[in-house]
GROMACS .gro file of C-alpha atoms in nm:
model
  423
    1UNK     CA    1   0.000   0.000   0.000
    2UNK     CA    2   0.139   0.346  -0.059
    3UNK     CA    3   0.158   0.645   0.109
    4UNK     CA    4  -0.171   0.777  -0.035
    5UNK     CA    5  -0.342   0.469   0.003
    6UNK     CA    6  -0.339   0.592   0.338
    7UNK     CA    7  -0.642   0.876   0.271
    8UNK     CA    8  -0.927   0.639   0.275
    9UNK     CA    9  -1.327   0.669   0.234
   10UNK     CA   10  -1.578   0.476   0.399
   11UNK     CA   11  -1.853   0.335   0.148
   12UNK     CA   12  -2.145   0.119   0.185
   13UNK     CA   13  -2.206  -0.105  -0.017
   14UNK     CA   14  -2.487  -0.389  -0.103
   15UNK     CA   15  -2.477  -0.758  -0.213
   16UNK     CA   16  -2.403  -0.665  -0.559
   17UNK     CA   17  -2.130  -0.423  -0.415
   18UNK     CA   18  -2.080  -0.074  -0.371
   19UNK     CA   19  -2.378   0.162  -0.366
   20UNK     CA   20  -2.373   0.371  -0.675
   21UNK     CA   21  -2.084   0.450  -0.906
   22UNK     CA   22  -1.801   0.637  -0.828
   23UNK     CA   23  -1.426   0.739  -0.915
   24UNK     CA   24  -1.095   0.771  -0.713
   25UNK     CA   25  -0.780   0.844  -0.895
   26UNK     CA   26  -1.003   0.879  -1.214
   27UNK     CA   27  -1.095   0.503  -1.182
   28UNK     CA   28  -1.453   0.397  -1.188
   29UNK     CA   29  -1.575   0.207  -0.883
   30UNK     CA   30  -1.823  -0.064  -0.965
   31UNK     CA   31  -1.962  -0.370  -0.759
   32UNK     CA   32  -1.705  -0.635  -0.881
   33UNK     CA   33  -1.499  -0.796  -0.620
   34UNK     CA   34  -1.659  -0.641  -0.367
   35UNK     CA   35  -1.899  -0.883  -0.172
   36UNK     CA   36  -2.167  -0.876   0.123
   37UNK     CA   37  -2.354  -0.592   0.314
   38UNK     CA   38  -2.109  -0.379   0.556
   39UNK     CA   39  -1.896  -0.090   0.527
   40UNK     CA   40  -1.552  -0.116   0.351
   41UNK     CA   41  -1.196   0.186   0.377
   42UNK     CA   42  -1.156   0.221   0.000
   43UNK     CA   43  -0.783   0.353  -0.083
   44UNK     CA   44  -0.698   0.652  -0.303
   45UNK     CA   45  -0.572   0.371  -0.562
   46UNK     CA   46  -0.922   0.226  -0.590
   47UNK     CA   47  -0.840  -0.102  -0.309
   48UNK     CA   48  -1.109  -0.200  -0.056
   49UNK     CA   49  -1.063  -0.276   0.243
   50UNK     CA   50  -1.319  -0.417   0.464
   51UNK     CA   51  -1.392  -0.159   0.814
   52UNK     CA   52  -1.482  -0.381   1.112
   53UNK     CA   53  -1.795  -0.360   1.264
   54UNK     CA   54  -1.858  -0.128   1.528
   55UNK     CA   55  -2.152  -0.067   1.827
   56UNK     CA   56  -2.346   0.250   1.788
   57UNK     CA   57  -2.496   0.445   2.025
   58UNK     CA   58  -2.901   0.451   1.967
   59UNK     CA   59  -2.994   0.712   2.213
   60UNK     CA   60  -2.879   0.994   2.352
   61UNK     CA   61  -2.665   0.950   2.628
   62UNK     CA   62  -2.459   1.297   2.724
   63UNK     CA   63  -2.244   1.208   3.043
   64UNK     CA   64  -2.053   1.457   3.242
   65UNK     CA   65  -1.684   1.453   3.305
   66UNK     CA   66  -1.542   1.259   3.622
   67UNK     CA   67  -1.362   1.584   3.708
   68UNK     CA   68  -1.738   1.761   3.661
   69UNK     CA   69  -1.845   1.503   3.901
   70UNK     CA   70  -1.608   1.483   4.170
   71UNK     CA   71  -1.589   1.850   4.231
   72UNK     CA   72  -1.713   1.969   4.500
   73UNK     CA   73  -1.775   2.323   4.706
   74UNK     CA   74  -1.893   2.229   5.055
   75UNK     CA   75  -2.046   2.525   5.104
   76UNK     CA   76  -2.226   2.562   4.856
   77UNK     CA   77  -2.310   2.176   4.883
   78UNK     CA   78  -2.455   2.289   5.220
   79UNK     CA   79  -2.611   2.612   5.125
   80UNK     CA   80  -2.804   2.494   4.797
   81UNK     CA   81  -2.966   2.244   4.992
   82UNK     CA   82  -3.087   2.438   5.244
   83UNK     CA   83  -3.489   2.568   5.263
   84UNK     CA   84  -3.445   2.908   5.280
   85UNK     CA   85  -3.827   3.080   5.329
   86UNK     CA   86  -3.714   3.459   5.479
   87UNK     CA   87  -3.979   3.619   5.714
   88UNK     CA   88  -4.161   3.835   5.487
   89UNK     CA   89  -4.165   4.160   5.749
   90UNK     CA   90  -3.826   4.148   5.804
   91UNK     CA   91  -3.558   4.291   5.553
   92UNK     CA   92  -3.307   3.998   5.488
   93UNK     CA   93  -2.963   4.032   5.649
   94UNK     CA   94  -2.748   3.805   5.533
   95UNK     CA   95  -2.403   3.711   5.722
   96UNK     CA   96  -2.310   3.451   5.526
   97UNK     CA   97  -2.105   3.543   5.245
   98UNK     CA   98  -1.748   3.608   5.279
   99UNK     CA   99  -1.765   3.952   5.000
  100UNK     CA  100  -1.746   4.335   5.198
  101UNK     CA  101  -1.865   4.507   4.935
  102UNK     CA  102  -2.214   4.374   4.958
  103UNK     CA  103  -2.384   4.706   5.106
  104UNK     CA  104  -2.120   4.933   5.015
  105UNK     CA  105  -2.002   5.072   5.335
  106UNK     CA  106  -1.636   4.961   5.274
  107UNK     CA  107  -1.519   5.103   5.000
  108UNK     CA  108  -1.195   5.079   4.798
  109UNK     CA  109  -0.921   5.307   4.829
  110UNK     CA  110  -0.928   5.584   4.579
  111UNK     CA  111  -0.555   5.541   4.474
  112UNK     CA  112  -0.642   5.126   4.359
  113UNK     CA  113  -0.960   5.272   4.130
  114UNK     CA  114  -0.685   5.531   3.956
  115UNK     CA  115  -0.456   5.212   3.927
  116UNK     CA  116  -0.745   5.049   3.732
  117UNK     CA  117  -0.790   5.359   3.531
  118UNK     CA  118  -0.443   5.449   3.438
  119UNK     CA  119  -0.431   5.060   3.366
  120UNK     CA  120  -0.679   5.106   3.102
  121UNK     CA  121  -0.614   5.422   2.979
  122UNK     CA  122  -0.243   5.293   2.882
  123UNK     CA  123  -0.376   5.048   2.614
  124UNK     CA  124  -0.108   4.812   2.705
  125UNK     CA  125  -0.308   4.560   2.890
  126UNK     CA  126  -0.556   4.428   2.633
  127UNK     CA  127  -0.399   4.145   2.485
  128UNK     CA  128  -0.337   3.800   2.593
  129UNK     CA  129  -0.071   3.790   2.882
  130UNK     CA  130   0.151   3.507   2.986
  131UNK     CA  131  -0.052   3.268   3.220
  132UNK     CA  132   0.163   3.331   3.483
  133UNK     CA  133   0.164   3.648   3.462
  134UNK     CA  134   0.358   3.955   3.329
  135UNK     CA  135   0.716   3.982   3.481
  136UNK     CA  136   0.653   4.383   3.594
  137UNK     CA  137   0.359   4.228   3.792
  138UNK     CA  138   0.522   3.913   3.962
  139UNK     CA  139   0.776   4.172   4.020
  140UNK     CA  140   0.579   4.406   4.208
  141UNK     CA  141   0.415   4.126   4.453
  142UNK     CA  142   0.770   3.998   4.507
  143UNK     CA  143   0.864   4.303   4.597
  144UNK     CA  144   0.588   4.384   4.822
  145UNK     CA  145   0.583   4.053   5.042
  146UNK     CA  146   0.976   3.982   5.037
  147UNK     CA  147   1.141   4.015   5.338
  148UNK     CA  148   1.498   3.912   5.497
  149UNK     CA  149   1.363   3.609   5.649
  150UNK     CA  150   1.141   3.485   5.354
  151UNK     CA  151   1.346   3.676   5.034
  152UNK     CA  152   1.137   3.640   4.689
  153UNK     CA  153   1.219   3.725   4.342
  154UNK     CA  154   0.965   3.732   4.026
  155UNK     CA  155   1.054   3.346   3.918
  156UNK     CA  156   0.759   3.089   3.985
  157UNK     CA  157   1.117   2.877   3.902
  158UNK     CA  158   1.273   2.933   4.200
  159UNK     CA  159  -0.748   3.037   7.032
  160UNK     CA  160  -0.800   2.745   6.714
  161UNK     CA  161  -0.476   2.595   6.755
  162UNK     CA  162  -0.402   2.282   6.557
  163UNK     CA  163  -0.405   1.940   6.773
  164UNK     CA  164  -0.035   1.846   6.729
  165UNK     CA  165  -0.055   1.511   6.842
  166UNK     CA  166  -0.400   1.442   6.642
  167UNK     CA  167  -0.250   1.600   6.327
  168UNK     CA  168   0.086   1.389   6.355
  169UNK     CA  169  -0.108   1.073   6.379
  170UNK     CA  170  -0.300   1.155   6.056
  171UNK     CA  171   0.008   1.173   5.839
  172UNK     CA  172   0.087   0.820   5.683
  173UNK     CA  173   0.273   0.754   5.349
  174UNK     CA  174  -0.016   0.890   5.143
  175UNK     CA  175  -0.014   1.272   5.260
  176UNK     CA  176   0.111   1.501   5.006
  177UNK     CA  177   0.128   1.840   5.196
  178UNK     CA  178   0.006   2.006   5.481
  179UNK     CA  179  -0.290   2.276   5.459
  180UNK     CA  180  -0.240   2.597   5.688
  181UNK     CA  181  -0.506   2.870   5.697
  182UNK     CA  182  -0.375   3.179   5.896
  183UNK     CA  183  -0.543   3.423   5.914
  184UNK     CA  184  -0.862   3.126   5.961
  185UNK     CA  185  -1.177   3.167   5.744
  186UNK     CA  186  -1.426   3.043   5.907
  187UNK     CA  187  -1.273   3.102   6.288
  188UNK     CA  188  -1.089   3.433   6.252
  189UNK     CA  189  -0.770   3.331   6.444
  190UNK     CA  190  -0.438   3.386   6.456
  191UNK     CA  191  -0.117   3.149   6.519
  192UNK     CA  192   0.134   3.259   6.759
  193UNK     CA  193   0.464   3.268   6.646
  194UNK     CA  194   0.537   2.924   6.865
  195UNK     CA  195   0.238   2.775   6.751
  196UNK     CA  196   0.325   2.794   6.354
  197UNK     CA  197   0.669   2.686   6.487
  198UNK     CA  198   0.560   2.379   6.618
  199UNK     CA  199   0.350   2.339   6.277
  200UNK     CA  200   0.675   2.328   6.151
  201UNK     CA  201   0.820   2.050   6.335
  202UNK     CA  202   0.540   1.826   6.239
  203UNK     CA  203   0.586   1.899   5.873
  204UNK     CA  204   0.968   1.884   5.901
  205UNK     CA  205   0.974   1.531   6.055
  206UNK     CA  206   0.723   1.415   5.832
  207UNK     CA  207   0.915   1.574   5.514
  208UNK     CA  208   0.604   1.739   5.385
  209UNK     CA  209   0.583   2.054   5.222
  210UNK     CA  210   0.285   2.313   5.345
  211UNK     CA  211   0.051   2.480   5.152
  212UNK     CA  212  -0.017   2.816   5.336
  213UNK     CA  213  -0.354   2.987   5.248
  214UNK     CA  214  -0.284   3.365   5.363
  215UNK     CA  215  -0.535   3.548   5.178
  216UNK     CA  216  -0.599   3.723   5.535
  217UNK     CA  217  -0.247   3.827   5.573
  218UNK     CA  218  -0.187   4.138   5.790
  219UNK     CA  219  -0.568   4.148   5.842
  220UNK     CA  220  -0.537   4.137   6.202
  221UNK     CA  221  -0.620   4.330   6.517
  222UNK     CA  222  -0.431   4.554   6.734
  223UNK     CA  223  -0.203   4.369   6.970
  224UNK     CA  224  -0.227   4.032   6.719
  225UNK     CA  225   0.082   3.963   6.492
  226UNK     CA  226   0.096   3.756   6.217
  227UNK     CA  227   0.389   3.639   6.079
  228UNK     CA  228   0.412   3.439   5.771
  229UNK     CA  229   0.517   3.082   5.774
  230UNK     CA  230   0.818   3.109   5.514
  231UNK     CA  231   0.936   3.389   5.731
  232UNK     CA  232   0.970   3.156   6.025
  233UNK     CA  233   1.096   2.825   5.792
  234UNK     CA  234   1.455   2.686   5.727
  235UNK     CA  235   1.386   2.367   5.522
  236UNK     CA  236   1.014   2.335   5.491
  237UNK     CA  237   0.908   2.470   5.162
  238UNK     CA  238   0.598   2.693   5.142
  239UNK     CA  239   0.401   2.729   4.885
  240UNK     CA  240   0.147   3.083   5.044
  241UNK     CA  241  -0.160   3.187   4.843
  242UNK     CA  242  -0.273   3.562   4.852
  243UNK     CA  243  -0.462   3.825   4.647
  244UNK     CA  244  -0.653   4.127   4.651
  245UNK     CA  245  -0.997   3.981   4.707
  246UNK     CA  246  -0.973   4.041   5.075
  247UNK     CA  247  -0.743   4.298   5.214
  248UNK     CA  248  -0.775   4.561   4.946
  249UNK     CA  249  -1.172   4.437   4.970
  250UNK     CA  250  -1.219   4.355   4.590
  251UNK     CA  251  -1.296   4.004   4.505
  252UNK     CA  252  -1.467   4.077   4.211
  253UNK     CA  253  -1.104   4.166   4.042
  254UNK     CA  254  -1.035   3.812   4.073
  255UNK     CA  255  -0.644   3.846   4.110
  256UNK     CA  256  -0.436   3.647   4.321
  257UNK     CA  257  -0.087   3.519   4.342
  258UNK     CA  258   0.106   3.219   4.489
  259UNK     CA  259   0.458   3.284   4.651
  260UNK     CA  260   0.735   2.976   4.651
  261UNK     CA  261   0.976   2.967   4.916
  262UNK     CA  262   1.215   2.662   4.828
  263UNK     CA  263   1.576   2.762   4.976
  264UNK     CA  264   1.682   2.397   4.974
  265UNK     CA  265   1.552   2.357   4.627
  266UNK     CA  266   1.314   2.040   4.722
  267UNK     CA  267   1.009   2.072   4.495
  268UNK     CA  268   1.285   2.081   4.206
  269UNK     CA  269   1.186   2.166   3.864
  270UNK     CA  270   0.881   1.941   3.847
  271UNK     CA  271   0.703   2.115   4.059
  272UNK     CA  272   0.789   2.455   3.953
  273UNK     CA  273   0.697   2.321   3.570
  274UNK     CA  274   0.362   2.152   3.750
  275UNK     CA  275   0.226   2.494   3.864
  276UNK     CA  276   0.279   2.695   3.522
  277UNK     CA  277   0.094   2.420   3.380
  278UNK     CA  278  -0.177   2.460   3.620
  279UNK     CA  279  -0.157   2.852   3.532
  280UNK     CA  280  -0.211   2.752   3.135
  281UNK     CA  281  -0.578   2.648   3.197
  282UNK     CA  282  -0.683   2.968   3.222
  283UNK     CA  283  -0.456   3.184   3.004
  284UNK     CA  284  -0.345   3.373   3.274
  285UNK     CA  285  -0.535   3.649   3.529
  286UNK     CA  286  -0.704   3.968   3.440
  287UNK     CA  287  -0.480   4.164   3.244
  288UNK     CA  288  -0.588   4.511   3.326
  289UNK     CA  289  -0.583   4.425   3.725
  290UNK     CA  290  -0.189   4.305   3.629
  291UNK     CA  291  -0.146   4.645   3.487
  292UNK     CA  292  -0.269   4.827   3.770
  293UNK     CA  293  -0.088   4.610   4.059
  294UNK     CA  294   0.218   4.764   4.057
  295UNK     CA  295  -0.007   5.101   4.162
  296UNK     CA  296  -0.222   4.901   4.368
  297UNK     CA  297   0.079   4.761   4.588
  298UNK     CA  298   0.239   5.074   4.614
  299UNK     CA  299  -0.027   5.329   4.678
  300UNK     CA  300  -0.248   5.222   4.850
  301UNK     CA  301  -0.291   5.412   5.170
  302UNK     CA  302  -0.213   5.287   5.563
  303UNK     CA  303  -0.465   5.439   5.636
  304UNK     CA  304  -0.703   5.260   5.451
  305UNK     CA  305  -0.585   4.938   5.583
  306UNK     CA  306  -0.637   5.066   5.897
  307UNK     CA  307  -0.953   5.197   5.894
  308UNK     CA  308  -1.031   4.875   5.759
  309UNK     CA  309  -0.935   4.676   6.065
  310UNK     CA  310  -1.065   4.918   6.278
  311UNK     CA  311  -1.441   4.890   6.128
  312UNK     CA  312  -1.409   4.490   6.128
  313UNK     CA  313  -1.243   4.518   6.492
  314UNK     CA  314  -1.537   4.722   6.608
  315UNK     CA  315  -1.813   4.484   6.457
  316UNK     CA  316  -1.663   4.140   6.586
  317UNK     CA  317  -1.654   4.376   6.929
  318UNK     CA  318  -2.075   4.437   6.888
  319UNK     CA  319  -2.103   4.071   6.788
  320UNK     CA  320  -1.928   3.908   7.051
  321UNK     CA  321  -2.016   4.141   7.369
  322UNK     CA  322  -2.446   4.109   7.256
  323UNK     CA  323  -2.475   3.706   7.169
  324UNK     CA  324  -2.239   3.669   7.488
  325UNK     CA  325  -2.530   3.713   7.684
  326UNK     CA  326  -2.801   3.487   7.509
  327UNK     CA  327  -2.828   3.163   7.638
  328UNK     CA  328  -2.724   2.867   7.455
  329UNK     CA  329  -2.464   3.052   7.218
  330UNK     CA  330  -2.106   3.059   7.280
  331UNK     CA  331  -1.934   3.327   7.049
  332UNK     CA  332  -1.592   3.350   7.027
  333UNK     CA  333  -1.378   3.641   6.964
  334UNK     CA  334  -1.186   3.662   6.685
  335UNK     CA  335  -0.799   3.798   6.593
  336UNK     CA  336  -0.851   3.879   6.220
  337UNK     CA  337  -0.973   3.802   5.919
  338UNK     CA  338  -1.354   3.845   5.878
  339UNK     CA  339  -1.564   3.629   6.101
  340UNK     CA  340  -1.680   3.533   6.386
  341UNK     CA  341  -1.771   3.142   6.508
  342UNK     CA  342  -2.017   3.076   6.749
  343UNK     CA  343  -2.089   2.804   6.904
  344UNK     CA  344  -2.477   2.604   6.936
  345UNK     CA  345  -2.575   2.456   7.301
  346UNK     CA  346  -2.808   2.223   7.042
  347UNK     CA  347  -2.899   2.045   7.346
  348UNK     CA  348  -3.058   2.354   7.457
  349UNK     CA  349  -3.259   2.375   7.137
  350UNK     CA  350  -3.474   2.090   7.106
  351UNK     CA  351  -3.657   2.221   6.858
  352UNK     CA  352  -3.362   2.185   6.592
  353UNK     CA  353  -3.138   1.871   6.530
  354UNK     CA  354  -2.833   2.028   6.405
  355UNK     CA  355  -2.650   2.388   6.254
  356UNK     CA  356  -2.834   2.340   5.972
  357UNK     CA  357  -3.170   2.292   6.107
  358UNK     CA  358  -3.117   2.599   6.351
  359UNK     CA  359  -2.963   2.877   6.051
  360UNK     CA  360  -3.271   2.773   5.858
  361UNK     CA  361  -3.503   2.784   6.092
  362UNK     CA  362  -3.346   3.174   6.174
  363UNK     CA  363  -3.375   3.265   5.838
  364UNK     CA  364  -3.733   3.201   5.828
  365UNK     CA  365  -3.835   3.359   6.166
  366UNK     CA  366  -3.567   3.638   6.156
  367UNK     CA  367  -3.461   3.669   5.815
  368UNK     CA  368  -3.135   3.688   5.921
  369UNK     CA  369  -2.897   3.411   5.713
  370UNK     CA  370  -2.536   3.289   5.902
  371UNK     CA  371  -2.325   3.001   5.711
  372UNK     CA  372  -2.385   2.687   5.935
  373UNK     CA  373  -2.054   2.560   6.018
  374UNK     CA  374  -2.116   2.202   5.909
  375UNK     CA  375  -1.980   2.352   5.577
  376UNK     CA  376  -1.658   2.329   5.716
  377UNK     CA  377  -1.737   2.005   5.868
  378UNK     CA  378  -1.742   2.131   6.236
  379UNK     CA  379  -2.110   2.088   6.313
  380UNK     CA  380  -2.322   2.292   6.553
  381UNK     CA  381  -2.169   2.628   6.516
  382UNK     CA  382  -2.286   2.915   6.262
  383UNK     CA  383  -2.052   3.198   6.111
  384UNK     CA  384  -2.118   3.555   6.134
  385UNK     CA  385  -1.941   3.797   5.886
  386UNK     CA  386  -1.855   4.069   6.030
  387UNK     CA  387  -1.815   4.353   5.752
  388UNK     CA  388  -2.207   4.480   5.744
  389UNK     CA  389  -2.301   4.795   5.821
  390UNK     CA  390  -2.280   4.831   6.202
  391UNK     CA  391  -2.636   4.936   6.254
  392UNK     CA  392  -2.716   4.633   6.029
  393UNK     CA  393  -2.509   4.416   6.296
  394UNK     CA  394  -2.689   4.533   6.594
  395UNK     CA  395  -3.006   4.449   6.423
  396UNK     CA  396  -2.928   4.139   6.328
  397UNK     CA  397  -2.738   4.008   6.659
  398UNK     CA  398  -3.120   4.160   6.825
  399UNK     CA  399  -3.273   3.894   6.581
  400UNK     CA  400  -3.092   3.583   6.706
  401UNK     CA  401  -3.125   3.695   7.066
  402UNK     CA  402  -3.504   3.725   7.008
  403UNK     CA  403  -3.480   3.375   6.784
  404UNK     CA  404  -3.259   3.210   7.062
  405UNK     CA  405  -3.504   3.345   7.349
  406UNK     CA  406  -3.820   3.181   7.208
  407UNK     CA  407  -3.630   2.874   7.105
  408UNK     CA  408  -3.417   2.804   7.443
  409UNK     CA  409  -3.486   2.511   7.684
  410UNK     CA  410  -3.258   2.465   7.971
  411UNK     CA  411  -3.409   2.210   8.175
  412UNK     CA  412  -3.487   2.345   8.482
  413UNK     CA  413  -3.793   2.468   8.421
  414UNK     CA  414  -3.936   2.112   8.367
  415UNK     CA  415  -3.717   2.011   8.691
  416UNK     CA  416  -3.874   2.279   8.926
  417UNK     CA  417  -4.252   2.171   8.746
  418UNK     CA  418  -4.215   1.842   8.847
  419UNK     CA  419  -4.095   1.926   9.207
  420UNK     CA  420  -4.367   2.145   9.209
  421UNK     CA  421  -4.632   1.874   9.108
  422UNK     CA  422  -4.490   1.616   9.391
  423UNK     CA  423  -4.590   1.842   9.644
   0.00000   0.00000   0.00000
């Protein structure tokens, strides 16, 4: 057979041979030599070649991807399934989603919208960028989050403490990396410097890398420090995960960055070459937001970042000191971030079975919507954001003391009634 014999047709043909006539290399095609019902490859040069018989779908059958399948958001697993019936005279006040720019009371600083602008107004970030970014923009997050402890450059190339002992008997041969979220979404903690430390034995003995979500980074109140966990490594490598979303308060940009610190070199080139892959999917970030980071990083005011704090400080504050007081709920302060956890006596609250049963149930008598907890797998506990409107957040925390009130059962009443009775 030759080359071109190679660039074949499918035909099919009857028991007197092929279905009509037809010509390849100018040579008629007729029924001769060609024998039975089926489909046959006919060559360029006029050969047949009989095609073997193959199952064909009859219906419609459109499947989704494994990857489609197995992925997962738990809470939105959690939330979706939820029945969600607000109390018609009540406005809805929802605590639940992680975003501050909901109602608009915390704006962005002024110098990160003329960032944006001059970003636009240059022309020069309309085009396709590299998916890992452009260099001037690696450069300027380098920059900005370097230090002498933890030193970067622009190559991707180069009170919730953690149970020790419980973690440590968790790693076996299978574990890949360990997962550190400090600042915490949902809890708003903060490691101490000695507890990230000892995080760091655990992962040193165990040789496994960490994977350090930080998005919350420096989002922290007065008298808290947070130091980063590459600042405070000598052979562990970090890989840290920021962005904008939360402490310049603009998740709809959708920018973020990951940081390597690898001074021994151990995740190699592999690695490196792994996570530029993974940056390919997408064809890189928003190219207008790379444009403007440089400004963003630079300009942007302390002030704002403190004023920030100070309104999130004040809020967890109002939060903790009223649902202190309602029986059944144990809140717990926060150090950072942009929540607060609070704990459900359920036993107290025979009405519901679990977090779930108990947000839901608030939503439809109060109209007031927390994230149960069970989204993050630690059951009968809601979150509260903190970043509403502070009139909003006294309202609201009035809500589930009037919810909690009408809902409460301690037990003694039904102890005293009983005495009572015997008499």
């Amino acid at each position: 057979m030759s080359a071109d014999d190679t660039k074949s047709y499918s035909v099919q043909k009857n028991e007197n041979g092929v279905h009509n006539k037809a010509a390849v290399n100018g040579k008629p095609l007729n029924g001769n030599g060609v024998n039975g019902k089926g489909l046959n490859r006919v060559g360029v040069n006029g050969n047949c070649y009989p095609v073997e018989g193959k199952n064909h779908r009859e219906t419609w059958e459109v499947k989704p991807s494994l990857m489609a399948d197995n992925t997962l958001n738990p809470i939105r697993a959690i939330v979706d399934g939820m029945k969600l019936s607000p109390n018609p005279d009540k406005a809805m006040i929802a605590l639940s989603i992680g975003d501050p720019t909901v109602f608009g009371n915390l704006p962005t600083d002024d110098p990160m919208l003329q960032a944006m602008k001059d970003a636009i107004d240059s022309h020069q970030y309309n085009g396709y960028a590299p998916s890992v970014g452009y260099l001037k923009s690696r450069q300027a997050v380098a920059k900005f989050y370097s230090c002498s402890e933890a030193p970067l450059d622009a190559e991707p190339e180069k009170s919730w403490e953690v149970d020790l002992q419980h973690l440590d008997s968790l790693i076996d041969d299978r574990t890949s990396l360990l997962i550190v979220t400090n600042p915490s979404n949902p809890c708003g903690s903060v490691f101490t410097k000695g507890h990230l430390q000892m995080i760091l034995e655990v992962a040193s003995r165990n040789c496994l890398p960490i994977l350090a979500d930080e998005i919350y980074s420096n989002m922290v109140f007065p008298g808290c420090d947070c130091q980063s966990l590459a600042s405070l490594s000598s052979d562990v490598p970090i890989i840290s995960c920021g962005g904008l979303a939360k402490r310049w308060l603009v998740p709809g940009w959708r920018m973020g960055w990951i940081l390597l610190h690898d001074r021994n070199n151990i995740f190699g080139s592999k690695i490196r070459h792994g996570l530029v892959k993974l940056s390919q999917r997408i064809l890189g970030p928003c190219t207008i937001v790379q444009g403007a980071l440089e400004g963003i990083l630079n300009n942007t005011r302390q002030g704002f970042y403190d004023d920030t704090i100070h309104f999130i400080k004040s809020n967890a504050d109002i939060c903790f000191n009223e649902l202190s007081t309602v029986p059944g709920l144990n809140p717990i302060m926060p150090s950072g971030a942009m929540y607060l956890m609070i704990g459900i006596d359920i036993d107290s609250f025979p009405d519901f079975q679990n977090d779930v049963d108990f947000t839901e149930r608030l939503v439809t008598e109060q109209s007031v919507f927390c994230l149960p907890a069970t989204a993050f797998e630690y059951p009968n506990f809601f979150r509260i954001v903190v970043t509403v409107p502070e009139q909003m957040m006294v309202e609201a925390c009035g809500r589930i003391r009037e919810f909690c009130q009408r809902h409460y059962w301690s037990g003694r009443c039904n102890e005293y009634s009983l005495q009572d009775t015997s008499v």
